[in-house]
PDB file of C-alpha atoms in Angstrom:
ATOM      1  CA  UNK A1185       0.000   0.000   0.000  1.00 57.00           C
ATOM      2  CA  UNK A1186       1.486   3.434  -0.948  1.00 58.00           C
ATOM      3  CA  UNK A1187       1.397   6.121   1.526  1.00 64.00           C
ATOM      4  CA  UNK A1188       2.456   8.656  -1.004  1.00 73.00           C
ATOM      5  CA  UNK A1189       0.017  11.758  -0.813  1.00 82.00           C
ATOM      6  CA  UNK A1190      -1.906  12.807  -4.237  1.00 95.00           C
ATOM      7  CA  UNK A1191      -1.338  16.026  -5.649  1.00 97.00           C
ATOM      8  CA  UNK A1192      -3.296  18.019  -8.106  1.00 97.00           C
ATOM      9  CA  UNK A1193      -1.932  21.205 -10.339  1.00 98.00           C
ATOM     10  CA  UNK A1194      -3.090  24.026 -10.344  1.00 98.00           C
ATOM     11  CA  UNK A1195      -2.587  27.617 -11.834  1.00 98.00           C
ATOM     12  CA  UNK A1196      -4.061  30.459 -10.046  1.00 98.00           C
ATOM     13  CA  UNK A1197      -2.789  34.808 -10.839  1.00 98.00           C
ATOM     14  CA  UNK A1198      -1.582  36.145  -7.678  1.00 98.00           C
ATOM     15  CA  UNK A1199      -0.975  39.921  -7.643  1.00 98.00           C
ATOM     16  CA  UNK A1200      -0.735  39.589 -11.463  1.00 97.00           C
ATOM     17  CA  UNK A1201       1.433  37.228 -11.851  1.00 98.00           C
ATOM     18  CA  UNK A1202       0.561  33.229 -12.989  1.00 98.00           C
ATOM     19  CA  UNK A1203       1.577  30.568 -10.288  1.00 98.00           C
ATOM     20  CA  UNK A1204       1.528  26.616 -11.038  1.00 98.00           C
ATOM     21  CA  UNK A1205       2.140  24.341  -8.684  1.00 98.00           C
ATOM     22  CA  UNK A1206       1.000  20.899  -7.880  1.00 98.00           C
ATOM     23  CA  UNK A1207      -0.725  20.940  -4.118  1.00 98.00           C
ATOM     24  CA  UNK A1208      -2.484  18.090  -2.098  1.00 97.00           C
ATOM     25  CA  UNK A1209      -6.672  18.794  -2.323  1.00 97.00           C
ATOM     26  CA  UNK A1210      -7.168  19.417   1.376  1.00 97.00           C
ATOM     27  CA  UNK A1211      -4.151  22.539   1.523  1.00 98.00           C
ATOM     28  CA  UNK A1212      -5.532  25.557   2.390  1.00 97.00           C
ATOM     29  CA  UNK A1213      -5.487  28.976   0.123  1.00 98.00           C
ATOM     30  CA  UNK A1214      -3.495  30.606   3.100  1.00 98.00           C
ATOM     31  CA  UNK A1215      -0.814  28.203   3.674  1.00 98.00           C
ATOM     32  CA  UNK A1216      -0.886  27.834  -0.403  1.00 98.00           C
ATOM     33  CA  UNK A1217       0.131  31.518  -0.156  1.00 98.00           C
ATOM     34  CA  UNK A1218       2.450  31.795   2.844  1.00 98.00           C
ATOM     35  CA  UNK A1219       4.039  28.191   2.534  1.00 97.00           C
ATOM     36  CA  UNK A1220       4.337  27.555  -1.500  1.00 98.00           C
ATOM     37  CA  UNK A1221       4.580  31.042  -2.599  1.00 98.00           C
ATOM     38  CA  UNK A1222       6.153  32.924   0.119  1.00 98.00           C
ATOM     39  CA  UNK A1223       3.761  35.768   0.100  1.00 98.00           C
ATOM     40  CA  UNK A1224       3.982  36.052   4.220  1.00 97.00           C
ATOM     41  CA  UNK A1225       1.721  39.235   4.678  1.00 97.00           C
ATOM     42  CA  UNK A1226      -1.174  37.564   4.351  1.00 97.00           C
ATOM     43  CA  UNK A1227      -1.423  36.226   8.143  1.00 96.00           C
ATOM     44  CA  UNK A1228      -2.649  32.923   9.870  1.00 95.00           C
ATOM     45  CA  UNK A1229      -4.533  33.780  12.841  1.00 91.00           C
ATOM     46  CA  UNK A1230      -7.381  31.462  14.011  1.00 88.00           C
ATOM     47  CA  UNK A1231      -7.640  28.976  10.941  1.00 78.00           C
ATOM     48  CA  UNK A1232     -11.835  29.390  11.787  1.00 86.00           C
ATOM     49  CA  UNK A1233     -12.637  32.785  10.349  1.00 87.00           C
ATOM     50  CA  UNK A1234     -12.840  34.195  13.841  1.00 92.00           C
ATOM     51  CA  UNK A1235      -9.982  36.781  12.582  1.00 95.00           C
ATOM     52  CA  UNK A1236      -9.923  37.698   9.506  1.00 96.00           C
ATOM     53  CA  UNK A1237      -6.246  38.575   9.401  1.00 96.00           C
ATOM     54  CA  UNK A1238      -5.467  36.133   6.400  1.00 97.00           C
ATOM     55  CA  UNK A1239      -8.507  37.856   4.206  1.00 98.00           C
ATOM     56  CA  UNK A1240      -7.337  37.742   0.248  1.00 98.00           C
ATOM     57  CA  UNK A1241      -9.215  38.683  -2.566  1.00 98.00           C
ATOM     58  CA  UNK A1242     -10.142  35.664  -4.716  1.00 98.00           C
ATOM     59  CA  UNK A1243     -11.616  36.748  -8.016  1.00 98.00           C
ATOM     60  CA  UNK A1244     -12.253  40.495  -6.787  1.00 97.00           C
ATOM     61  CA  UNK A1245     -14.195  38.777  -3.461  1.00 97.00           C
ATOM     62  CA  UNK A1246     -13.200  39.267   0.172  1.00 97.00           C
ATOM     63  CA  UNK A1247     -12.615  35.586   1.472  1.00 97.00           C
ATOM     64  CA  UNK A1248     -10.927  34.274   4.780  1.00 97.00           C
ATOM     65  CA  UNK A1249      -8.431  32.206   3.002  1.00 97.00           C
ATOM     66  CA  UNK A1250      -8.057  29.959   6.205  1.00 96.00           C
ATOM     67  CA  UNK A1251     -11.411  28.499   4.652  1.00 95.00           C
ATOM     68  CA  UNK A1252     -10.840  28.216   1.076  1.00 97.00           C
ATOM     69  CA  UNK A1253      -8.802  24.828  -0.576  1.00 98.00           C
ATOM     70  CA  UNK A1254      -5.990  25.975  -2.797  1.00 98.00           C
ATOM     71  CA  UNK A1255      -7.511  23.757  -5.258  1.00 98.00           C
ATOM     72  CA  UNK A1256     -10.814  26.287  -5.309  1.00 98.00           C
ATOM     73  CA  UNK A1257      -8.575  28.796  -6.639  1.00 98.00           C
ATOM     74  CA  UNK A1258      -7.514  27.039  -9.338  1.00 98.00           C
ATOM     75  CA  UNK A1259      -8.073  29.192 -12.271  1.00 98.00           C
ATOM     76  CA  UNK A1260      -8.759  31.966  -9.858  1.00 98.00           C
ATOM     77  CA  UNK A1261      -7.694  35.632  -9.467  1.00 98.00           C
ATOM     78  CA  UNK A1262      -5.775  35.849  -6.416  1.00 98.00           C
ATOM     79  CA  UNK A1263      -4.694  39.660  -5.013  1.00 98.00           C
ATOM     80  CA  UNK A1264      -2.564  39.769  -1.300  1.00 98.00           C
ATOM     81  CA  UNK A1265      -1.631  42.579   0.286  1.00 98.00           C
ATOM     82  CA  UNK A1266       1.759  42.390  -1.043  1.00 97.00           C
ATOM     83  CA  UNK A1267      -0.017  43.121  -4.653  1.00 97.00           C
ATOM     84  CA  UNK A1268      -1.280  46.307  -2.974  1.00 98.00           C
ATOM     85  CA  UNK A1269       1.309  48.492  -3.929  1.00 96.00           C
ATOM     86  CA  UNK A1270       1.712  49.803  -7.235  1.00 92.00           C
ATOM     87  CA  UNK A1271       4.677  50.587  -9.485  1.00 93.00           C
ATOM     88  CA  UNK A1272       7.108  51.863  -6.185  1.00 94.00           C
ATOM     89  CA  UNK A1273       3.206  53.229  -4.608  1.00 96.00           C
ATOM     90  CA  UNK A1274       1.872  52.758  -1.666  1.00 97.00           C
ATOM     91  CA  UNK A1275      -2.194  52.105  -2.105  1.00 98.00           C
ATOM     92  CA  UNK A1276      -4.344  54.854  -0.708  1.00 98.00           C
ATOM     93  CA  UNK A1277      -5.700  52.163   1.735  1.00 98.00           C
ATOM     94  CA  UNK A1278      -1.673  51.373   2.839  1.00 98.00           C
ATOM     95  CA  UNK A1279      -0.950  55.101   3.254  1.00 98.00           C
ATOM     96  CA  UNK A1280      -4.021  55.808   5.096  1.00 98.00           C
ATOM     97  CA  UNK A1281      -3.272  53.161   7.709  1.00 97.00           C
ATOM     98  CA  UNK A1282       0.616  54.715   7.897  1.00 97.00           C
ATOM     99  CA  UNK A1283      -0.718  58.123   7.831  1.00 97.00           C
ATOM    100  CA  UNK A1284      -3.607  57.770  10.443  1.00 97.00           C
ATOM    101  CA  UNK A1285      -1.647  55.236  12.716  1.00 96.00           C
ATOM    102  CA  UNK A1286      -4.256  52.717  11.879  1.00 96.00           C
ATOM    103  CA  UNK A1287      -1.976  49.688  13.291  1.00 91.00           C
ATOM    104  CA  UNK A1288      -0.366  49.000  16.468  1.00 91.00           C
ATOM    105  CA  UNK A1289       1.111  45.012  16.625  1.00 93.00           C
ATOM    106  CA  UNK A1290       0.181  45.253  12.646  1.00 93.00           C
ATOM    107  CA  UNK A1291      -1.273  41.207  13.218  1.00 94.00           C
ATOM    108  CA  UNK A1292      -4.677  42.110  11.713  1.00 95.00           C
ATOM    109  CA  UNK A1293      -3.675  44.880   9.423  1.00 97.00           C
ATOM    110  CA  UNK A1294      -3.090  42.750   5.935  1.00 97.00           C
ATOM    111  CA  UNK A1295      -6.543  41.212   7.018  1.00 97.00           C
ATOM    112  CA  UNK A1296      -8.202  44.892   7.606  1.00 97.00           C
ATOM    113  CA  UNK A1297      -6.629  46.410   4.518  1.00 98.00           C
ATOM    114  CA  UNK A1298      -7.978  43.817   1.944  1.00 98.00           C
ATOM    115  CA  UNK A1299     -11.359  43.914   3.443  1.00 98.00           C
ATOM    116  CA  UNK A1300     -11.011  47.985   2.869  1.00 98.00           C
ATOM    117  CA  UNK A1301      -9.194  47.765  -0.307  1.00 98.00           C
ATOM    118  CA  UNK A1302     -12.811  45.789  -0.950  1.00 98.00           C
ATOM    119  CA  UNK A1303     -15.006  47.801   0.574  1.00 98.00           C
ATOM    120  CA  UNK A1304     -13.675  51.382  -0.939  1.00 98.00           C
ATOM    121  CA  UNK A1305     -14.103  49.403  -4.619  1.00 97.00           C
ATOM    122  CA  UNK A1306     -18.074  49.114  -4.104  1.00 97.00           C
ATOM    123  CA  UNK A1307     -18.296  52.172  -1.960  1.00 98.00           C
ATOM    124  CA  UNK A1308     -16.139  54.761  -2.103  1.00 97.00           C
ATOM    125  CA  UNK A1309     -17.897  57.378   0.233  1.00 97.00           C
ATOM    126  CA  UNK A1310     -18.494  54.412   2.720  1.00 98.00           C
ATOM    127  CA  UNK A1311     -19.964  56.155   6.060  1.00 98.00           C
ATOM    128  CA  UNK A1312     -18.385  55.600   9.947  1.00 98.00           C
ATOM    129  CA  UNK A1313     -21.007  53.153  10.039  1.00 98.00           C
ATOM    130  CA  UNK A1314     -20.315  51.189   6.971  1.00 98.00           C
ATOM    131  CA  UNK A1315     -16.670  51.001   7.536  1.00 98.00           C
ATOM    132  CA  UNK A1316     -17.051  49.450  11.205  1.00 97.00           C
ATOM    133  CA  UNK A1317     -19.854  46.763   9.578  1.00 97.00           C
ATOM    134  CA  UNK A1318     -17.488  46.412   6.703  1.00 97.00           C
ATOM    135  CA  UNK A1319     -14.181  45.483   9.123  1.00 97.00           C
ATOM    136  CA  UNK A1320     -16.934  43.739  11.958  1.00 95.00           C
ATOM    137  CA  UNK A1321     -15.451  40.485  10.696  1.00 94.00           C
ATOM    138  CA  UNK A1322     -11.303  41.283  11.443  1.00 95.00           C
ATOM    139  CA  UNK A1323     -10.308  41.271  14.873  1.00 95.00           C
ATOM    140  CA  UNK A1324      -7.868  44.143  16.483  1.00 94.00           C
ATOM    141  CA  UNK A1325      -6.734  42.932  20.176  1.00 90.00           C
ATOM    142  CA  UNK A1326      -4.592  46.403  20.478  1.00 89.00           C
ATOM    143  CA  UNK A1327      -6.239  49.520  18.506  1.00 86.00           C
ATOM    144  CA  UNK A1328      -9.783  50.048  19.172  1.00 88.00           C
ATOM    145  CA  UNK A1329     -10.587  50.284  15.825  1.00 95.00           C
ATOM    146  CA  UNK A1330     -10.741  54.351  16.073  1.00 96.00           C
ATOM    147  CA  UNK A1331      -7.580  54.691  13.836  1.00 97.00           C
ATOM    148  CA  UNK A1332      -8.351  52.049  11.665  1.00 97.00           C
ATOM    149  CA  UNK A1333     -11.492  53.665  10.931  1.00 98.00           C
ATOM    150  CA  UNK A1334      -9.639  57.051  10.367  1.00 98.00           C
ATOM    151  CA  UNK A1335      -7.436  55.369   8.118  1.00 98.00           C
ATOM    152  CA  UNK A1336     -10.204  54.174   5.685  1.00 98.00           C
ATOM    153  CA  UNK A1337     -11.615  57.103   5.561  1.00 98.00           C
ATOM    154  CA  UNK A1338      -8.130  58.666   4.719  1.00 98.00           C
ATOM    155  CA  UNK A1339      -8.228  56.319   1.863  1.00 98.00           C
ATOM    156  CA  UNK A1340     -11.780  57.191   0.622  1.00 98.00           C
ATOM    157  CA  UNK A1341     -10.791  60.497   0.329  1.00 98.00           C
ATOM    158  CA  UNK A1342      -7.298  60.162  -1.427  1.00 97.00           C
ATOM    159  CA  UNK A1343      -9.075  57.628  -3.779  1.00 97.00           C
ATOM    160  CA  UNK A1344     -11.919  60.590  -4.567  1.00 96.00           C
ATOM    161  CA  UNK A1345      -9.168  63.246  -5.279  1.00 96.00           C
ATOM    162  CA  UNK A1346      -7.796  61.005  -7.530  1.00 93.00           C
ATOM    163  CA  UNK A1347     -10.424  60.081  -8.930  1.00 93.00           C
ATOM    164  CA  UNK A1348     -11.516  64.166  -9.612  1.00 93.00           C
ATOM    165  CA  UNK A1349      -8.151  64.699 -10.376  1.00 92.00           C
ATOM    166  CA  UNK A1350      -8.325  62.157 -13.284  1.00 90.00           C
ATOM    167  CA  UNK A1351     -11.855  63.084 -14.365  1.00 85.00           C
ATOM    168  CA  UNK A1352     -12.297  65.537 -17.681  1.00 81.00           C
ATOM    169  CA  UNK A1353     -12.647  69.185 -16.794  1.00 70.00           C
ATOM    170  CA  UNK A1354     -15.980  70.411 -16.622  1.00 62.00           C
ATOM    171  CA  UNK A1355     -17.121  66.706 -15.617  1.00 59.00           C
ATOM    172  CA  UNK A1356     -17.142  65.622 -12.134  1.00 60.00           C
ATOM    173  CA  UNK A1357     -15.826  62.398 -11.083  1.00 56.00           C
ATOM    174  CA  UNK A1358     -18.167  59.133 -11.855  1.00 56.00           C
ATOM    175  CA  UNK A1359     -20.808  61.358 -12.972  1.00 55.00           C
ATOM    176  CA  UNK A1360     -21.630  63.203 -16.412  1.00 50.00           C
ATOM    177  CA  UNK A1361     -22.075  66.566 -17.843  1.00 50.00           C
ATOM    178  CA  UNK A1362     -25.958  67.332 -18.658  1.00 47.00           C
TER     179      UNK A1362
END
């Protein structure tokens, strides 16, 4: 009888770049990340969602990747925090947090930025309100979640100056001349 563990390939894009690797079915997406690829930011907390400090986005979707099989991303969009930063650029979302002290022991902060990074993409005026529902799920033992806040909101607003920044004259940003 063979004891040799089954393996299946797979090819998933992390941070825009396309992995392979052959994994066994029952490895999970955030050891898959930390372990195989060596993309460490992405943090291992309570492997039962109770955290939310290894959050990744898997095909543009929020997900606690101590809960998802590697072998569920296979063909899948993968973005850490490490893909974040852009061209030498800190994200508005990683500035905000630097700029409005929005991490003490920095344990839950690749967790709380992805779930930002998320929420900023399908609401980018988010109230006080609908940042603190949108982060409920990520744990902070050490900041009370008043600078965290701050620092979302930070982002929202350096994402909206860009955005009017980058918008035709005469037009404002994500709406049209009548």
């Amino acid at each position: 009888m063979s004891t040799r563990t089954r393996t299946v390939p797979i090819t998933v894009t992390v941070n825009g770049e396309v992995r392979q690797a052959e994994v066994e079915p029952r490895l999970l997406l955030v050891h898959f990340i930390r372990e195989t690829l060596g993309l460490t930011g992405t943090h291992i907390g309570c492997d039962t969602t109770s955290c939310g400090a290894c959050t990744v986005h898997l095909n543009g979707v929020p997900v606690k990747s101590c809960t998802v099989f590697a072998v569920q991303a296979d063909g899948g969009e993968i973005r850490t925090v490490e893909g974040l930063e852009q061209n030498g650029e800190l994200h508005p979302v990683q500035e905000g947090f630097w700029q409005e002290h929005g991490l003490q022991c920095g344990f839950c902060t690749p967790g709380m930025m992805m779930t930002a990074v998320a929420l900023l993409e399908r609401n980018p005026n988010p109230t006080e309100a609908e940042i603190r529902q949108a982060i409920s799920g990520n744990l902070c033992r050490c900041t009370g979640y008043v600078n965290i806040v701050k620092s979302i909101q930070y982002a929202a607003r350096k994402m909206q100056q860009a955005k009017e920044a980058a918008a035709p004259s005469g037009v404002p940003a994500g709406g049209r001349e009548d």
